[in-house]
Amino acid sequence: MVVDFFAARIAASFAKRIRREIFCKVESFSMEEMNQFSTASLITRSTNDVTQIQKFVAIGMQVLIKAPIISAMAIEKILVTSKWQWSVLVAGAVLALITVIVAIMVYTIPKYENIQKITDSLNRVTRENLTGLEVIRAYNAEKYQESKFNKVNTELMKNQLKVQSRMAVLHPSMVFVLNGIALGVYWIGAVLISSAGVADQMTLFSDMVVFSSYAVQVIMAFTLLTMVFVMMPRASISAKRINEVLNTSPKMVDGSLKDGMQGQEGTVEVKNVSFAYPGSDKYVIKDINFTANKERP
């Protein structure tokens, strides 16, 4: 309970700091940076993406503290007291789980990136509908907006189903490996006991029973770690999207001077200013010069 409390507190504080950094960064953006990301995408990155990272940090801190405590003693006993055949069995089971997890992550990371982009589109369509509700009703365009929303919503559903169908393989795989370890431990134990002498049979039997409990502890600790592995793909995509915002340098930067020269307070002077739209090689205005004095029309 103590671990869960501090993990949740740290994760919430971390998410608060990220949201503040994104908000302050967006405030410095010009129209070029705003158009680069879009308002809908910035909303998603400030809310949904931050929430994914917060969940990952909270669960990750809990697991990284609990899992080593659960598995440390069991692994020590397995390596020191057990037969090598049993140790190989557990190592093979862990390797099989790692293979399944890596395969799932390789498949789901690109899908999660698509999901976050589609979420941006869903926010954009929803925002357009809410802000332009009066115009939509005036032109009787409700069916068009509903069709537009359903298209994005269906696309999001299909991508989420693809990801969840792959994630659904993880739990049965763990159950299969866990039951396989139990079966393998007793099968190997039966072979060892049948080939041992009468004096060693009781010792091997007790070792087999004890080892089965140790093996279950190791797999349960690894099961906790899989919770982190499951959340890692989406959290990594969210972190990448947030870093794109935080690492963007605004094209328009405020000057460093705060006070005007003596006798020029309130005077604005423009010298040789030109302006072109992003991506255009032609200037809309070029070499503009003027001076606006204080309290003068």
Tab-separated table of C-alpha atoms in Angstrom:
chain	number	residue	atom	x	y	z
A	1	MET	CA	0.000	0.000	0.000
A	2	VAL	CA	2.847	2.400	0.834
A	3	VAL	CA	4.526	1.654	-2.496
A	4	ASP	CA	1.268	2.215	-4.382
A	5	PHE	CA	0.673	5.543	-2.603
A	6	PHE	CA	4.091	6.997	-3.369
A	7	ALA	CA	4.093	5.620	-6.928
A	8	ALA	CA	0.725	7.253	-7.642
A	9	ARG	CA	1.867	10.531	-6.085
A	10	ILE	CA	5.118	10.624	-8.069
A	11	ALA	CA	3.335	9.729	-11.320
A	12	ALA	CA	0.695	12.436	-10.796
A	13	SER	CA	3.358	15.053	-10.020
A	14	PHE	CA	5.350	14.006	-13.075
A	15	ALA	CA	2.261	14.267	-15.297
A	16	LYS	CA	1.472	17.702	-13.848
A	17	ARG	CA	4.961	18.900	-14.722
A	18	ILE	CA	4.717	17.562	-18.290
A	19	ARG	CA	1.356	19.266	-18.836
A	20	ARG	CA	2.788	22.553	-17.576
A	21	GLU	CA	5.807	22.260	-19.873
A	22	ILE	CA	3.582	21.543	-22.888
A	23	PHE	CA	1.243	24.421	-22.036
A	24	CYS	CA	4.102	26.910	-21.658
A	25	LYS	CA	5.704	25.652	-24.877
A	26	VAL	CA	2.502	25.987	-26.883
A	27	GLU	CA	2.086	29.557	-25.634
A	28	SER	CA	5.326	30.455	-27.435
A	29	PHE	CA	4.243	28.904	-30.761
A	30	SER	CA	3.539	31.023	-33.807
A	31	MET	CA	0.871	30.130	-36.365
A	32	GLU	CA	3.427	28.072	-38.285
A	33	GLU	CA	4.052	25.751	-35.317
A	34	MET	CA	0.323	25.592	-34.538
A	35	ASN	CA	-0.423	24.524	-38.109
A	36	GLN	CA	2.431	22.010	-37.980
A	37	PHE	CA	0.789	20.091	-35.109
A	38	SER	CA	-2.863	21.243	-35.355
A	39	THR	CA	-4.982	22.255	-32.391
A	40	ALA	CA	-6.600	18.809	-32.105
A	41	SER	CA	-3.217	17.076	-31.942
A	42	LEU	CA	-1.936	19.477	-29.284
A	43	ILE	CA	-5.033	18.773	-27.183
A	44	THR	CA	-4.423	15.021	-27.470
A	45	ARG	CA	-0.747	15.392	-26.587
A	46	SER	CA	-1.605	17.521	-23.548
A	47	THR	CA	-4.241	15.107	-22.228
A	48	ASN	CA	-4.320	11.560	-23.597
A	49	ASP	CA	-0.573	11.209	-24.175
A	50	VAL	CA	0.270	12.587	-20.737
A	51	THR	CA	-2.230	10.186	-19.154
A	52	GLN	CA	-0.561	7.212	-20.882
A	53	ILE	CA	2.812	8.226	-19.453
A	54	GLN	CA	1.311	8.772	-16.000
A	55	LYS	CA	-0.171	5.254	-15.992
A	56	PHE	CA	3.118	3.755	-17.177
A	57	VAL	CA	5.144	5.527	-14.473
A	58	ALA	CA	2.688	4.554	-11.717
A	59	ILE	CA	2.487	0.874	-12.691
A	60	GLY	CA	6.189	0.708	-13.554
A	61	MET	CA	7.337	1.987	-10.173
A	62	GLN	CA	5.077	-0.458	-8.339
A	63	VAL	CA	6.255	-3.419	-10.386
A	64	LEU	CA	9.952	-2.534	-10.309
A	65	ILE	CA	9.811	-2.537	-6.511
A	66	LYS	CA	7.571	-5.578	-6.009
A	67	ALA	CA	8.869	-7.960	-8.680
A	68	PRO	CA	12.530	-8.122	-7.507
A	69	ILE	CA	11.416	-8.697	-3.909
A	70	ILE	CA	9.135	-11.554	-4.954
A	71	SER	CA	11.642	-13.249	-7.238
A	72	ALA	CA	15.040	-12.628	-5.574
A	73	MET	CA	14.827	-15.340	-2.908
A	74	ALA	CA	13.155	-17.808	-5.273
A	75	ILE	CA	15.875	-17.407	-7.916
A	76	GLU	CA	18.583	-17.827	-5.289
A	77	LYS	CA	17.032	-21.074	-4.064
A	78	ILE	CA	16.568	-22.333	-7.612
A	79	LEU	CA	20.198	-21.705	-8.554
A	80	VAL	CA	21.678	-23.088	-5.333
A	81	THR	CA	19.592	-26.033	-4.218
A	82	SER	CA	17.715	-27.408	-7.236
A	83	LYS	CA	18.685	-29.860	-9.932
A	84	TRP	CA	19.980	-28.290	-13.132
A	85	GLN	CA	17.142	-29.861	-15.130
A	86	TRP	CA	14.587	-27.838	-13.200
A	87	SER	CA	16.627	-24.644	-13.596
A	88	VAL	CA	16.798	-25.179	-17.365
A	89	LEU	CA	13.021	-25.675	-17.398
A	90	VAL	CA	12.371	-22.325	-15.679
A	91	ALA	CA	14.910	-20.529	-17.887
A	92	GLY	CA	13.226	-21.939	-20.992
A	93	ALA	CA	9.803	-20.852	-19.749
A	94	VAL	CA	11.010	-17.301	-19.083
A	95	LEU	CA	12.657	-17.195	-22.523
A	96	ALA	CA	9.402	-18.316	-24.146
A	97	LEU	CA	7.484	-15.533	-22.394
A	98	ILE	CA	10.083	-12.961	-23.437
A	99	THR	CA	9.750	-14.110	-27.055
A	100	VAL	CA	5.964	-13.690	-26.949
A	101	ILE	CA	6.230	-10.227	-25.362
A	102	VAL	CA	8.827	-9.002	-27.870
A	103	ALA	CA	6.719	-10.250	-30.783
A	104	ILE	CA	3.656	-8.442	-29.426
A	105	MET	CA	5.599	-5.208	-28.868
A	106	VAL	CA	7.065	-5.267	-32.388
A	107	TYR	CA	3.550	-5.545	-33.806
A	108	THR	CA	1.759	-3.100	-31.498
A	109	ILE	CA	4.161	-0.118	-31.446
A	110	PRO	CA	3.305	1.018	-35.031
A	111	LYS	CA	-0.379	0.361	-34.336
A	112	TYR	CA	-0.325	2.518	-31.223
A	113	GLU	CA	1.240	5.322	-33.238
A	114	ASN	CA	-1.673	5.078	-35.681
A	115	ILE	CA	-4.148	5.021	-32.785
A	116	GLN	CA	-2.796	8.274	-31.364
A	117	LYS	CA	-2.930	9.927	-34.797
A	118	ILE	CA	-6.506	8.752	-35.287
A	119	THR	CA	-7.324	10.097	-31.817
A	120	ASP	CA	-6.036	13.461	-33.058
A	121	SER	CA	-8.451	13.219	-35.991
A	122	LEU	CA	-11.302	12.235	-33.670
A	123	ASN	CA	-10.632	15.287	-31.504
A	124	ARG	CA	-10.477	17.475	-34.608
A	125	VAL	CA	-13.833	16.259	-35.939
A	126	THR	CA	-15.464	16.593	-32.519
A	127	ARG	CA	-14.059	20.086	-32.084
A	128	GLU	CA	-15.274	21.135	-35.536
A	129	ASN	CA	-18.748	19.856	-34.726
A	130	LEU	CA	-18.945	21.661	-31.374
A	131	THR	CA	-17.518	24.987	-32.530
A	132	GLY	CA	-19.554	25.070	-35.746
A	133	LEU	CA	-22.804	23.653	-34.387
A	134	GLU	CA	-24.936	26.649	-35.399
A	135	VAL	CA	-23.558	26.663	-38.948
A	136	ILE	CA	-24.082	22.897	-39.255
A	137	ARG	CA	-27.720	23.248	-38.227
A	138	ALA	CA	-28.234	26.244	-40.503
A	139	TYR	CA	-27.069	24.270	-43.549
A	140	ASN	CA	-28.762	21.036	-42.396
A	141	ALA	CA	-25.391	19.242	-42.464
A	142	GLU	CA	-25.932	16.958	-39.460
A	143	LYS	CA	-25.854	13.778	-41.578
A	144	TYR	CA	-22.591	14.829	-43.198
A	145	GLN	CA	-20.967	15.502	-39.813
A	146	GLU	CA	-22.275	12.206	-38.424
A	147	SER	CA	-20.842	10.348	-41.419
A	148	LYS	CA	-17.526	12.140	-40.967
A	149	PHE	CA	-17.409	11.244	-37.265
A	150	ASN	CA	-18.446	7.612	-37.832
A	151	LYS	CA	-15.670	7.161	-40.384
A	152	VAL	CA	-12.959	8.266	-37.939
A	153	ASN	CA	-14.599	6.450	-35.031
A	154	THR	CA	-14.761	3.171	-36.991
A	155	GLU	CA	-11.134	3.494	-38.043
A	156	LEU	CA	-10.123	3.969	-34.404
A	157	MET	CA	-12.163	0.932	-33.372
A	158	LYS	CA	-10.545	-1.283	-36.035
A	159	ASN	CA	-7.021	-0.302	-34.981
A	160	GLN	CA	-7.808	-0.859	-31.307
A	161	LEU	CA	-9.276	-4.281	-32.081
A	162	LYS	CA	-6.115	-5.251	-33.953
A	163	VAL	CA	-3.954	-4.257	-30.990
A	164	GLN	CA	-6.176	-5.846	-28.350
A	165	SER	CA	-6.425	-9.088	-30.323
A	166	ARG	CA	-2.631	-9.394	-30.154
A	167	MET	CA	-2.554	-8.379	-26.509
A	168	ALA	CA	-5.143	-11.067	-25.768
A	169	VAL	CA	-2.514	-13.694	-26.610
A	170	LEU	CA	-0.408	-12.648	-23.618
A	171	HIS	CA	-2.579	-13.936	-20.765
A	172	PRO	CA	-3.223	-17.414	-22.255
A	173	SER	CA	0.514	-17.660	-22.958
A	174	MET	CA	1.286	-16.982	-19.296
A	175	VAL	CA	-1.260	-19.548	-18.133
A	176	PHE	CA	0.121	-22.089	-20.597
A	177	VAL	CA	3.706	-21.497	-19.438
A	178	LEU	CA	2.703	-21.613	-15.762
A	179	ASN	CA	0.881	-24.921	-16.194
A	180	GLY	CA	3.711	-26.195	-18.384
A	181	ILE	CA	6.228	-25.478	-15.634
A	182	ALA	CA	4.127	-27.344	-13.072
A	183	LEU	CA	3.808	-30.315	-15.420
A	184	GLY	CA	7.496	-30.199	-16.343
A	185	VAL	CA	8.659	-29.988	-12.727
A	186	TYR	CA	6.683	-33.074	-11.715
A	187	TRP	CA	7.615	-34.980	-14.867
A	188	ILE	CA	11.336	-34.293	-14.375
A	189	GLY	CA	10.919	-35.044	-10.670
A	190	ALA	CA	9.311	-38.392	-11.456
A	191	VAL	CA	12.222	-39.322	-13.729
A	192	LEU	CA	14.805	-38.272	-11.132
A	193	ILE	CA	13.019	-40.053	-8.284
A	194	SER	CA	12.590	-43.278	-10.250
A	195	SER	CA	16.300	-43.363	-11.106
A	196	ALA	CA	17.498	-42.431	-7.595
A	197	GLY	CA	18.216	-44.690	-4.700
A	198	VAL	CA	15.726	-45.336	-1.923
A	199	ALA	CA	17.601	-43.036	0.470
A	200	ASP	CA	17.497	-40.098	-1.982
A	201	GLN	CA	13.921	-40.472	-3.176
A	202	MET	CA	12.328	-38.689	-0.212
A	203	THR	CA	14.835	-35.807	-0.519
A	204	LEU	CA	14.150	-35.439	-4.239
A	205	PHE	CA	10.406	-35.500	-3.616
A	206	SER	CA	10.609	-32.685	-1.064
A	207	ASP	CA	12.927	-30.721	-3.393
A	208	MET	CA	10.413	-31.141	-6.198
A	209	VAL	CA	7.540	-29.765	-4.107
A	210	VAL	CA	9.627	-26.825	-2.863
A	211	PHE	CA	10.963	-26.058	-6.344
A	212	SER	CA	7.468	-25.938	-7.835
A	213	SER	CA	6.540	-23.146	-5.403
A	214	TYR	CA	9.777	-21.271	-6.196
A	215	ALA	CA	9.134	-21.594	-9.925
A	216	VAL	CA	5.617	-20.200	-9.505
A	217	GLN	CA	7.052	-17.204	-7.607
A	218	VAL	CA	9.478	-16.476	-10.448
A	219	ILE	CA	6.753	-16.657	-13.087
A	220	MET	CA	4.398	-14.513	-10.994
A	221	ALA	CA	7.123	-11.873	-10.657
A	222	PHE	CA	7.628	-12.010	-14.403
A	223	THR	CA	3.859	-11.703	-14.851
A	224	LEU	CA	3.992	-8.414	-12.945
A	225	LEU	CA	6.717	-7.221	-15.298
A	226	THR	CA	4.539	-8.028	-18.293
A	227	MET	CA	2.116	-5.340	-17.096
A	228	VAL	CA	4.899	-2.834	-17.762
A	229	PHE	CA	5.752	-4.422	-21.105
A	230	VAL	CA	2.108	-4.232	-22.196
A	231	MET	CA	1.914	-0.505	-21.409
A	232	MET	CA	5.372	0.329	-22.758
A	233	PRO	CA	4.525	0.542	-26.508
A	234	ARG	CA	1.761	3.104	-26.085
A	235	ALA	CA	3.715	5.060	-23.462
A	236	SER	CA	6.776	5.203	-25.730
A	237	ILE	CA	4.671	6.571	-28.607
A	238	SER	CA	3.103	9.146	-26.287
A	239	ALA	CA	6.536	10.188	-24.997
A	240	LYS	CA	7.770	10.573	-28.568
A	241	ARG	CA	4.799	12.780	-29.466
A	242	ILE	CA	5.279	14.948	-26.382
A	243	ASN	CA	8.995	15.342	-27.097
A	244	GLU	CA	8.136	16.526	-30.609
A	245	VAL	CA	6.268	19.444	-29.044
A	246	LEU	CA	8.851	20.216	-26.364
A	247	ASN	CA	11.780	20.045	-28.812
A	248	THR	CA	10.175	22.378	-31.359
A	249	SER	CA	11.875	25.772	-31.496
A	250	PRO	CA	9.484	28.678	-32.196
A	251	LYS	CA	10.298	30.634	-35.342
A	252	MET	CA	9.183	33.888	-33.687
A	253	VAL	CA	11.082	34.779	-30.506
A	254	ASP	CA	10.455	37.769	-28.257
A	255	GLY	CA	13.244	40.326	-28.059
A	256	SER	CA	15.384	40.774	-24.983
A	257	LEU	CA	14.916	44.554	-24.597
A	258	LYS	CA	12.209	45.616	-22.170
A	259	ASP	CA	12.881	49.361	-21.781
A	260	GLY	CA	13.035	51.874	-24.614
A	261	MET	CA	15.812	54.375	-25.131
A	262	GLN	CA	15.562	57.744	-23.442
A	263	GLY	CA	12.847	59.812	-25.089
A	264	GLN	CA	11.513	56.859	-27.131
A	265	GLU	CA	9.201	55.180	-24.624
A	266	GLY	CA	6.102	53.836	-26.388
A	267	THR	CA	7.663	54.100	-29.854
A	268	VAL	CA	7.497	51.131	-32.253
A	269	GLU	CA	9.808	51.148	-35.265
A	270	VAL	CA	9.846	48.582	-38.084
A	271	LYS	CA	12.855	48.384	-40.407
A	272	ASN	CA	13.124	46.293	-43.584
A	273	VAL	CA	10.478	43.751	-42.537
A	274	SER	CA	9.376	41.114	-45.057
A	275	PHE	CA	6.770	38.371	-44.710
A	276	ALA	CA	6.044	35.171	-46.625
A	277	TYR	CA	3.684	32.311	-45.840
A	278	PRO	CA	5.281	28.963	-44.857
A	279	GLY	CA	6.307	26.982	-47.942
A	280	SER	CA	6.019	29.959	-50.274
A	281	ASP	CA	9.003	31.480	-52.112
A	282	LYS	CA	7.233	34.805	-52.682
A	283	TYR	CA	6.916	37.577	-50.120
A	284	VAL	CA	3.470	38.996	-49.382
A	285	ILE	CA	5.062	42.186	-48.069
A	286	LYS	CA	8.689	43.185	-48.501
A	287	ASP	CA	11.033	45.782	-46.985
A	288	ILE	CA	8.392	47.537	-44.887
A	289	ASN	CA	9.589	50.553	-42.854
A	290	PHE	CA	7.528	52.692	-40.499
A	291	THR	CA	7.593	54.297	-37.053
A	292	ALA	CA	4.622	54.455	-34.660
A	293	ASN	CA	5.102	57.110	-31.997
A	294	LYS	CA	3.377	57.206	-28.645
A	295	GLU	CA	-0.108	58.774	-28.581
A	296	ARG	CA	-0.061	59.548	-32.308
A	297	PRO	CA	-2.600	58.185	-34.813
